[in-house]
mmCIF file of N, CA and C in Angstrom:
data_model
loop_
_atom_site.group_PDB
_atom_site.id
_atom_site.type_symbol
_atom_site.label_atom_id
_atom_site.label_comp_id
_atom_site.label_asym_id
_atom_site.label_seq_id
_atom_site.Cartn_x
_atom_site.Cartn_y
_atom_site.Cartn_z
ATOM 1 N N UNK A 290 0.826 -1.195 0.000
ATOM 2 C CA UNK A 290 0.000 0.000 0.000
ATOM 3 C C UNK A 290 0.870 1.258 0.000
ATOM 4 N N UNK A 291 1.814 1.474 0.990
ATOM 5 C CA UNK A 291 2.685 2.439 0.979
ATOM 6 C C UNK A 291 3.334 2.576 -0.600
ATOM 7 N N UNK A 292 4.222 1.523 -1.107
ATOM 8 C CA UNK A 292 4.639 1.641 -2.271
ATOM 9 C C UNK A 292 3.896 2.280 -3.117
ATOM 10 N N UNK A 293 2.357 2.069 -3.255
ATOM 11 C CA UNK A 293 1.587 2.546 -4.300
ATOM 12 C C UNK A 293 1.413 4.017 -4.091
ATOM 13 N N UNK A 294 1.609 4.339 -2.679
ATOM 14 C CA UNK A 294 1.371 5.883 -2.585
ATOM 15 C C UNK A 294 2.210 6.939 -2.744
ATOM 16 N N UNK A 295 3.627 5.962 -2.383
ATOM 17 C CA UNK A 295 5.281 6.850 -2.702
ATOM 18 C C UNK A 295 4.940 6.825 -4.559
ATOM 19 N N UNK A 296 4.366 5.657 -5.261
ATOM 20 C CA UNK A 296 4.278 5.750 -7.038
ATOM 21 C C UNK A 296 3.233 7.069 -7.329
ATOM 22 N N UNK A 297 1.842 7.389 -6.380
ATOM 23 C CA UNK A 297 1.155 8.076 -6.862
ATOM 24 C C UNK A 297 1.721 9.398 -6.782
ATOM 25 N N UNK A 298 2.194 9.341 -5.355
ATOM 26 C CA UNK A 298 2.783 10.763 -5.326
ATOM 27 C C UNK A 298 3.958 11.449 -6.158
ATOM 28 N N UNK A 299 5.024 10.492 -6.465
ATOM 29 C CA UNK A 299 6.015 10.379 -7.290
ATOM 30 C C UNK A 299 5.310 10.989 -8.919
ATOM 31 N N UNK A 300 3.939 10.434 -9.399
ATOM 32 C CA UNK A 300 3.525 10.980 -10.637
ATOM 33 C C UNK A 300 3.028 12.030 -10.646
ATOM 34 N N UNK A 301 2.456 12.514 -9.431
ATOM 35 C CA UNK A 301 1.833 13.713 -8.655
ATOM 36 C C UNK A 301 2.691 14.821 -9.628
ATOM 37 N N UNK A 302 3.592 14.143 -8.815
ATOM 38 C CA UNK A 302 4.851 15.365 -8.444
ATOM 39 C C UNK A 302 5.587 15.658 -10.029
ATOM 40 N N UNK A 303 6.046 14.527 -10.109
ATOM 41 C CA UNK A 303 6.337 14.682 -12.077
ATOM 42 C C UNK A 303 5.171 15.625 -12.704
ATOM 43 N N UNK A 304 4.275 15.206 -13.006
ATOM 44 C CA UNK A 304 3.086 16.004 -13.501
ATOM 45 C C UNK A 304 2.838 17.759 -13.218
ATOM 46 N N UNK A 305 2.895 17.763 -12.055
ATOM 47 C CA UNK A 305 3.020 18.956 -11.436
ATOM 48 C C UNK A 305 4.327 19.938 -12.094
ATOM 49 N N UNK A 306 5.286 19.149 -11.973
ATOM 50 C CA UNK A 306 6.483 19.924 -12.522
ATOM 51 C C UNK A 306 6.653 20.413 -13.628
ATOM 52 N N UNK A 307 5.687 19.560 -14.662
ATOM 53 C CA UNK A 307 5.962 19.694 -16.280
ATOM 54 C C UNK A 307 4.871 20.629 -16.487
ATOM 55 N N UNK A 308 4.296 20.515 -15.936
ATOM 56 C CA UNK A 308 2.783 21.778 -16.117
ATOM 57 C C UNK A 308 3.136 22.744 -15.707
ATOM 58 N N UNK A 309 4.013 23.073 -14.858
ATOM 59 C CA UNK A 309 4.479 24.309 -13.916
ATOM 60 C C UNK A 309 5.417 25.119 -14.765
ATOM 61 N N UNK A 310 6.836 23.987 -15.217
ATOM 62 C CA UNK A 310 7.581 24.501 -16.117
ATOM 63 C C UNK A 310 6.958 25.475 -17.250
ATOM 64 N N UNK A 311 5.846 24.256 -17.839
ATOM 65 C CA UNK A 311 5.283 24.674 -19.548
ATOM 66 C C UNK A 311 4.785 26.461 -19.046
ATOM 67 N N UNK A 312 3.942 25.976 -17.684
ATOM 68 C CA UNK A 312 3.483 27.779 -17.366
ATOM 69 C C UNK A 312 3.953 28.844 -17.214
ATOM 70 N N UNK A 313 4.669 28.545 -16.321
ATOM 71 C CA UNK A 313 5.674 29.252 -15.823
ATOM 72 C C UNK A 313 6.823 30.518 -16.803
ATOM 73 N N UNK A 314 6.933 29.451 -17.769
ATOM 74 C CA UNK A 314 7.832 29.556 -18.748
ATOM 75 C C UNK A 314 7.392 30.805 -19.810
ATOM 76 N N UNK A 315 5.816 31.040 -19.695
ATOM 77 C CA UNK A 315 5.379 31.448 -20.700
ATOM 78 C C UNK A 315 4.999 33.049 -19.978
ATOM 79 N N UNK A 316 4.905 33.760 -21.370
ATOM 80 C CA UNK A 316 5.181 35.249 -21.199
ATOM 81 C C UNK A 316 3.369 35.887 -20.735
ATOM 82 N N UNK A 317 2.410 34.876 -20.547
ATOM 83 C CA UNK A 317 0.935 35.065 -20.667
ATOM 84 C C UNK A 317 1.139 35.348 -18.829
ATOM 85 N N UNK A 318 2.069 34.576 -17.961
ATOM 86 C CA UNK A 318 2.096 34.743 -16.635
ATOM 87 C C UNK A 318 2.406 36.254 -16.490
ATOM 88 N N UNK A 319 2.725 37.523 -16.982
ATOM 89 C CA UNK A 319 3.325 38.518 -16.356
ATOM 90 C C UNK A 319 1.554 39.269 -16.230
ATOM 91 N N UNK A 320 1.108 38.536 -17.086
ATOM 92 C CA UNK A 320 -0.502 39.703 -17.232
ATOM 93 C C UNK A 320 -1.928 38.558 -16.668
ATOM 94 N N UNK A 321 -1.474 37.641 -15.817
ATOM 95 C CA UNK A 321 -2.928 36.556 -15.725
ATOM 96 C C UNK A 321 -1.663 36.144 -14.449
ATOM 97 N N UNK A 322 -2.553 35.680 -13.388
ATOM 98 C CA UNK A 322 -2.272 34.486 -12.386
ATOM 99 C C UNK A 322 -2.716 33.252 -12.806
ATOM 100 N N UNK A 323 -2.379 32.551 -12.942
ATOM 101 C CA UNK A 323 -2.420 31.084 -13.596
ATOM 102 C C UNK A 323 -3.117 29.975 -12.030
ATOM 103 N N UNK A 324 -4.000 29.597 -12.054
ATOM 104 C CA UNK A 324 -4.230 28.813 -10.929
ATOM 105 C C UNK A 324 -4.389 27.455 -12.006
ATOM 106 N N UNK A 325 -5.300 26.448 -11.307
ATOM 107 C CA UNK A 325 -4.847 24.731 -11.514
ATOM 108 C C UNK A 325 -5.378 24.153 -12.521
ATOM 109 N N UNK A 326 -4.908 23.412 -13.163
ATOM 110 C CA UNK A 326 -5.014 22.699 -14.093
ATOM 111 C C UNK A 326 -6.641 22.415 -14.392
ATOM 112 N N UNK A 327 -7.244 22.578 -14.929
ATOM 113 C CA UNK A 327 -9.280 22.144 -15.123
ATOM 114 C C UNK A 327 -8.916 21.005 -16.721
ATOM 115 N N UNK A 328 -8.372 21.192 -17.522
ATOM 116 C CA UNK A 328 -8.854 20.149 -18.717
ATOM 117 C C UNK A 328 -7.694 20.554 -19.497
ATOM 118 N N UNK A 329 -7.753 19.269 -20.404
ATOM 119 C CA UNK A 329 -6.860 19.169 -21.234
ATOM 120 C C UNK A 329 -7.598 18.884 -22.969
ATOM 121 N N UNK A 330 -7.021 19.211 -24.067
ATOM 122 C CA UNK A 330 -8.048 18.784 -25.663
ATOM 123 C C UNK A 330 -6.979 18.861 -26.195
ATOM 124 N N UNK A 331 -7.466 18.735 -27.035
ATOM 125 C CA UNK A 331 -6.731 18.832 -28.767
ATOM 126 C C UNK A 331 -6.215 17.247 -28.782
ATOM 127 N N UNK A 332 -6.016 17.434 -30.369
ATOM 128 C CA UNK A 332 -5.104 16.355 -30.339
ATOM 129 C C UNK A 332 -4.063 15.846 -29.545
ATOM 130 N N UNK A 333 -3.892 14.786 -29.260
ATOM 131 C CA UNK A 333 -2.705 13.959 -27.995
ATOM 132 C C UNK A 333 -3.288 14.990 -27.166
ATOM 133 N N UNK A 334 -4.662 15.573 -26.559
ATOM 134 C CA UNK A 334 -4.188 16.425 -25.459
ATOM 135 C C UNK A 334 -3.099 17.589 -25.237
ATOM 136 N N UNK A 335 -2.865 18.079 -26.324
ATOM 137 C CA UNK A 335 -1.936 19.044 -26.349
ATOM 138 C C UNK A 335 -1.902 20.186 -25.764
ATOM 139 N N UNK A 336 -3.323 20.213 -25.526
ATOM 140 C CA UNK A 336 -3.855 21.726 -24.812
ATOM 141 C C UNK A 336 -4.140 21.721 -23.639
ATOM 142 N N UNK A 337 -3.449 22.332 -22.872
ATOM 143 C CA UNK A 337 -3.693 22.523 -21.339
ATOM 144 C C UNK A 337 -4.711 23.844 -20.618
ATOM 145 N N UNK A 338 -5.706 23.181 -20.111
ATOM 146 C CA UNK A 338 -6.576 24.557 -19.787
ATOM 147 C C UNK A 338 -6.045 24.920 -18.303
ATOM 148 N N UNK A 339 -6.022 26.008 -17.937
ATOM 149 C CA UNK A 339 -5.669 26.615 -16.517
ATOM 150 C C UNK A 339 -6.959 27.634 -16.325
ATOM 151 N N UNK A 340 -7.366 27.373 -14.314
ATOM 152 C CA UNK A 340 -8.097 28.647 -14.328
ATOM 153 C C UNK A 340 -7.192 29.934 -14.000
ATOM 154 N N UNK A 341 -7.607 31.264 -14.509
ATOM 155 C CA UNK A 341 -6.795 32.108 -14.268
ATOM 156 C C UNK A 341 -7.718 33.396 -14.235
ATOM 157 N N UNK A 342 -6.814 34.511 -13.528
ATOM 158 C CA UNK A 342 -7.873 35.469 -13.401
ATOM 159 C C UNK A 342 -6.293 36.685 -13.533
ATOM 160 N N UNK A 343 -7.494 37.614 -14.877
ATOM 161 C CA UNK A 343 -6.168 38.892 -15.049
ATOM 162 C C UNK A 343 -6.196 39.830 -14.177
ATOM 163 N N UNK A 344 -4.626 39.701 -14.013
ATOM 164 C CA UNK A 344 -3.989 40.613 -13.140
ATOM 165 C C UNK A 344 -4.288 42.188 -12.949
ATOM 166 N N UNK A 345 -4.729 42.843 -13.941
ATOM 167 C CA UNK A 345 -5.661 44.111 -13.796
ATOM 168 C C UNK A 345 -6.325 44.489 -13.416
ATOM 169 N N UNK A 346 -7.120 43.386 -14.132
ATOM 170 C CA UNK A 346 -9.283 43.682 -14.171
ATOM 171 C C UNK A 346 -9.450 42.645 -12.900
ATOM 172 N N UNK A 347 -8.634 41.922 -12.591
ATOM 173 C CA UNK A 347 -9.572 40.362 -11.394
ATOM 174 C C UNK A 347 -10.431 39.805 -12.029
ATOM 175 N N UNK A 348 -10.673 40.064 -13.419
ATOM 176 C CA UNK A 348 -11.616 39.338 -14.723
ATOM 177 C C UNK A 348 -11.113 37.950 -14.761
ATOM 178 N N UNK A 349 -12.498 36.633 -14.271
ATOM 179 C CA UNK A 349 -11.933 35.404 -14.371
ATOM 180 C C UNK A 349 -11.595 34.824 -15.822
ATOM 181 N N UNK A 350 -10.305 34.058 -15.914
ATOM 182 C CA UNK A 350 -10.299 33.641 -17.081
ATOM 183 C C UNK A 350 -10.232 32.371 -17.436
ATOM 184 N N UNK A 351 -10.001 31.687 -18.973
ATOM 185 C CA UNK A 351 -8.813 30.455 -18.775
ATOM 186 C C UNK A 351 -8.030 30.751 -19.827
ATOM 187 N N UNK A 352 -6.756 30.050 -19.285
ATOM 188 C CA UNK A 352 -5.852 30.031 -20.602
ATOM 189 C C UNK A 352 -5.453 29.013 -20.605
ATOM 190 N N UNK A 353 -4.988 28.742 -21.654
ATOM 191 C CA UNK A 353 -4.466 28.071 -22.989
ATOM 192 C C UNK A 353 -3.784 28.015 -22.726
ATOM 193 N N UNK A 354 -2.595 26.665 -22.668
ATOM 194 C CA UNK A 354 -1.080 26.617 -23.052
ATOM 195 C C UNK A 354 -1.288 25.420 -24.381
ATOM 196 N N UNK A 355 -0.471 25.550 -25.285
ATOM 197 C CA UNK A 355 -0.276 24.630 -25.939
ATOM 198 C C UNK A 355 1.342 24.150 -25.654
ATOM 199 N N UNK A 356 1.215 22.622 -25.529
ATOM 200 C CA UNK A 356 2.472 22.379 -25.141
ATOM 201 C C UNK A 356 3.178 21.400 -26.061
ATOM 202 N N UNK A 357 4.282 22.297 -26.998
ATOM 203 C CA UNK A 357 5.122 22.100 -28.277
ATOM 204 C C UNK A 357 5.543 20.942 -28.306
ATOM 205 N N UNK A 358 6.101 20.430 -26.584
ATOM 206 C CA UNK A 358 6.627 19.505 -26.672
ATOM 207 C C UNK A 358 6.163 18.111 -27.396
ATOM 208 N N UNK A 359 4.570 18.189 -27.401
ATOM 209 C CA UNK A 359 3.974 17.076 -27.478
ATOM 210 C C UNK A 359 4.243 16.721 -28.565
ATOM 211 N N UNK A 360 4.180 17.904 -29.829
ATOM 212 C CA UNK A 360 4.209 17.728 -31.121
ATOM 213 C C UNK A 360 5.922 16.767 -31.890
ATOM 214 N N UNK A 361 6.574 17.158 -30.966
ATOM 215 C CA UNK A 361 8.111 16.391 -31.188
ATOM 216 C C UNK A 361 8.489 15.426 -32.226
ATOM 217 N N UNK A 362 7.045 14.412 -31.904
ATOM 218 C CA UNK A 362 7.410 13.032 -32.901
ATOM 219 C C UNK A 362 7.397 13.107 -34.075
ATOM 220 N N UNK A 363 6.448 14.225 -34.279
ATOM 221 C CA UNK A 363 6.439 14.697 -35.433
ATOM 222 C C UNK A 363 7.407 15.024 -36.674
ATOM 223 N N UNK A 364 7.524 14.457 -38.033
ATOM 224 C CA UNK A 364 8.837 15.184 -38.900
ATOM 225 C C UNK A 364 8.388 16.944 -38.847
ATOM 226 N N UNK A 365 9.572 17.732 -39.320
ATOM 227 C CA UNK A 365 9.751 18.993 -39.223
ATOM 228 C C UNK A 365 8.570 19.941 -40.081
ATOM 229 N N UNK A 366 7.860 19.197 -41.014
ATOM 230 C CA UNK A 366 7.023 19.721 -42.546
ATOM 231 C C UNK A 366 5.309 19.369 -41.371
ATOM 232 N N UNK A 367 5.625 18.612 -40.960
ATOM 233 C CA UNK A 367 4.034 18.200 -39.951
ATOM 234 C C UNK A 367 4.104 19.288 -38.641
ATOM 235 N N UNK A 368 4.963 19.167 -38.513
ATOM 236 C CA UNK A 368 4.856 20.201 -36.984
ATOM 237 C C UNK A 368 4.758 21.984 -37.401
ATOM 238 N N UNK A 369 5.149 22.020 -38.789
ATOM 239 C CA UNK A 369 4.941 23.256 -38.772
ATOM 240 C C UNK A 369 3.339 23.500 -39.665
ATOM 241 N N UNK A 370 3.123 22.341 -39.997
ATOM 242 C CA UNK A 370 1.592 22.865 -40.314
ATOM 243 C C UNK A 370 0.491 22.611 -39.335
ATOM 244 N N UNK A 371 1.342 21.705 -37.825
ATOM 245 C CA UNK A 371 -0.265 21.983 -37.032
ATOM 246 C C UNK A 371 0.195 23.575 -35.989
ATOM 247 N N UNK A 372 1.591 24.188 -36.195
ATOM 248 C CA UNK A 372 1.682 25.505 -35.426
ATOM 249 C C UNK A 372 0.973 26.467 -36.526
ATOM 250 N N UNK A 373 1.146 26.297 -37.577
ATOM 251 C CA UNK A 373 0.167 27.379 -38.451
ATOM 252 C C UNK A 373 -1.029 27.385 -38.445
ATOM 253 N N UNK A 374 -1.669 25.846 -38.385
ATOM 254 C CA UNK A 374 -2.825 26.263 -38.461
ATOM 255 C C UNK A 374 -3.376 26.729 -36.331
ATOM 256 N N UNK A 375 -2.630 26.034 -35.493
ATOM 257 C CA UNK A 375 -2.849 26.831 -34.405
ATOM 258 C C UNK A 375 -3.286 28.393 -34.057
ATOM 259 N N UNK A 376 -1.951 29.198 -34.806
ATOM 260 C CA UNK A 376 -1.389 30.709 -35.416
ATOM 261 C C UNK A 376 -2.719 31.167 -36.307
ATOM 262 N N UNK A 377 -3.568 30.385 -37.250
ATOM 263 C CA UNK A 377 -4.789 30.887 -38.016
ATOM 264 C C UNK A 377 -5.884 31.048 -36.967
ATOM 265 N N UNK A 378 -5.980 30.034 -36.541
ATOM 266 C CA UNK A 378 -7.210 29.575 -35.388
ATOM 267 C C UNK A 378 -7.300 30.799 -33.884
ATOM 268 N N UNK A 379 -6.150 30.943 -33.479
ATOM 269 C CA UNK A 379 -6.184 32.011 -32.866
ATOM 270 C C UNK A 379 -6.315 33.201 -33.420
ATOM 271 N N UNK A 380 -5.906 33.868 -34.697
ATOM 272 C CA UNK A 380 -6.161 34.996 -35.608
ATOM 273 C C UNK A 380 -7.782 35.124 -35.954
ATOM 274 N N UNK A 381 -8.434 34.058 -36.366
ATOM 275 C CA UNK A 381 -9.706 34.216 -36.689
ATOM 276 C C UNK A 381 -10.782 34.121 -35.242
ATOM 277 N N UNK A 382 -10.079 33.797 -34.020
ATOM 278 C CA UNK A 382 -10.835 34.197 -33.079
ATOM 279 C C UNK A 382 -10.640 35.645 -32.574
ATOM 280 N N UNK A 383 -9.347 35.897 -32.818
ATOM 281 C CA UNK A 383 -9.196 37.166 -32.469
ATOM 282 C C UNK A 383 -10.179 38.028 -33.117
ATOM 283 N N UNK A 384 -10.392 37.906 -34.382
ATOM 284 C CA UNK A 384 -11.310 39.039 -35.047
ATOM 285 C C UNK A 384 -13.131 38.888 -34.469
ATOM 286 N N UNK A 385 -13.052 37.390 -34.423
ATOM 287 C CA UNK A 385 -14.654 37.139 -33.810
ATOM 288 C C UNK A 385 -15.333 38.055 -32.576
ATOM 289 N N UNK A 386 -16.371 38.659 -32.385
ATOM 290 C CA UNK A 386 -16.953 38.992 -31.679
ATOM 291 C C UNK A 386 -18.567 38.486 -31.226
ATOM 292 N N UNK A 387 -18.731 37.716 -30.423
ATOM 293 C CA UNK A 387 -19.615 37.338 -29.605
ATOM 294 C C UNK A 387 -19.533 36.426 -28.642
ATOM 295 N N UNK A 388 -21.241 37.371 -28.024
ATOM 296 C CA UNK A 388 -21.239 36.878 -26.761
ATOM 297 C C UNK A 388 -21.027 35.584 -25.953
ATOM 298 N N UNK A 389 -21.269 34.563 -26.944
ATOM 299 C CA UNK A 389 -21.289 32.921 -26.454
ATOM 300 C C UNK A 389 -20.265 32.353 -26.915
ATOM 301 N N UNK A 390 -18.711 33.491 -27.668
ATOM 302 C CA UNK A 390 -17.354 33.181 -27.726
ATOM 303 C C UNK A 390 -16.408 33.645 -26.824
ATOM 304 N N UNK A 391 -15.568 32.438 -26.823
ATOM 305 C CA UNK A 391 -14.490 32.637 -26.271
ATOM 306 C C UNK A 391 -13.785 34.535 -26.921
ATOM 307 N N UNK A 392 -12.820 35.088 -25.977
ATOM 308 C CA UNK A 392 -12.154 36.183 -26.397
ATOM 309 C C UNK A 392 -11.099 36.123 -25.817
ATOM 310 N N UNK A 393 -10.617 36.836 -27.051
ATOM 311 C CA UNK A 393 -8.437 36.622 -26.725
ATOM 312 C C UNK A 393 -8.253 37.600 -26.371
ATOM 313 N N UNK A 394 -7.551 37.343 -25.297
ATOM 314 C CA UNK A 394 -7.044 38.567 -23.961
ATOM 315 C C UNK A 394 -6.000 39.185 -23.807
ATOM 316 N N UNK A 395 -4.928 38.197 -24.784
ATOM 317 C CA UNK A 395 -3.281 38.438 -24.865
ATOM 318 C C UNK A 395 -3.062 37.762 -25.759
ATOM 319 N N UNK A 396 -2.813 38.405 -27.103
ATOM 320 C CA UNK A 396 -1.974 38.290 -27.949
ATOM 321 C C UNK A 396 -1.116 36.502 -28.228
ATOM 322 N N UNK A 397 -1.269 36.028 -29.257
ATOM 323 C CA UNK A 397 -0.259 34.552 -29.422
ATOM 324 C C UNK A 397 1.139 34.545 -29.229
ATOM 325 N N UNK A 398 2.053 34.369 -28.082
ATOM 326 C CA UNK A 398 3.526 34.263 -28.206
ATOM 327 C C UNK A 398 3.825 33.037 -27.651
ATOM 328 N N UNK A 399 4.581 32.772 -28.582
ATOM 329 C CA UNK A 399 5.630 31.859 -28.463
ATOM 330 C C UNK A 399 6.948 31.823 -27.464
ATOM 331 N N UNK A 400 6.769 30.538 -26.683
ATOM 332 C CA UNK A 400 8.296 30.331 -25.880
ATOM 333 C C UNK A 400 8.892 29.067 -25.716
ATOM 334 N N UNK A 401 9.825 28.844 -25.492
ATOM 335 C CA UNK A 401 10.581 27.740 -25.543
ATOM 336 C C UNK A 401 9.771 26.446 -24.654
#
């Protein structure tokens, strides 16, 4: 029993770290507080939802991480057509306006 709980916690903790890094890392933290993990989509799960609330307004939010890493296995000609069409998909929401849509709060950047 113990063993299984030093394994759960052990993945806990891995998990925690790689989500923290991917957040952490990204330039969306200087303008949003990032709180806990709620869902994951996209293909392989690529998309990480966080609740978050901007640092200005106290306006609740979520954001988005997409995490590059996932895409890896990928050859070099595939990975750059699912970041483009990512790069479109956020552009054509950006222009969208309504009420029962999502709205982009900060700009698409890229980080390591």
């Amino acid at each position: 029993m113990e063993s299984m709980l030093n394994k759960l916690k052990s993945t806990v903790t891995k998990v925690t770290a790689d989500v923290t890094s991917a957040v952490m890392g990204n330039p969306v933290t200087r303008e949003f507080d990032v709180g806990r993990h709620i869902a994951s989509g996209g293909n392989g799960l690529a998309w990480k939802i966080f609740n978050g609330t901007k640092k200005s307004t106290k306006q609740e939010v979520a954001v988005f991480v997409f995490d590059k890493k996932l895409i890896d296995k990928y050859q070099k000609f595939e990975k750059d057509q699912i970041i483009d069409s990512l790069k479109r998909g956020v552009q054509q929401l950006t222009r969208l306006r309504h009420p029962r849509l999502l709205t982009v709060q900060h700009p698409l950047e890229e980080s390591r």
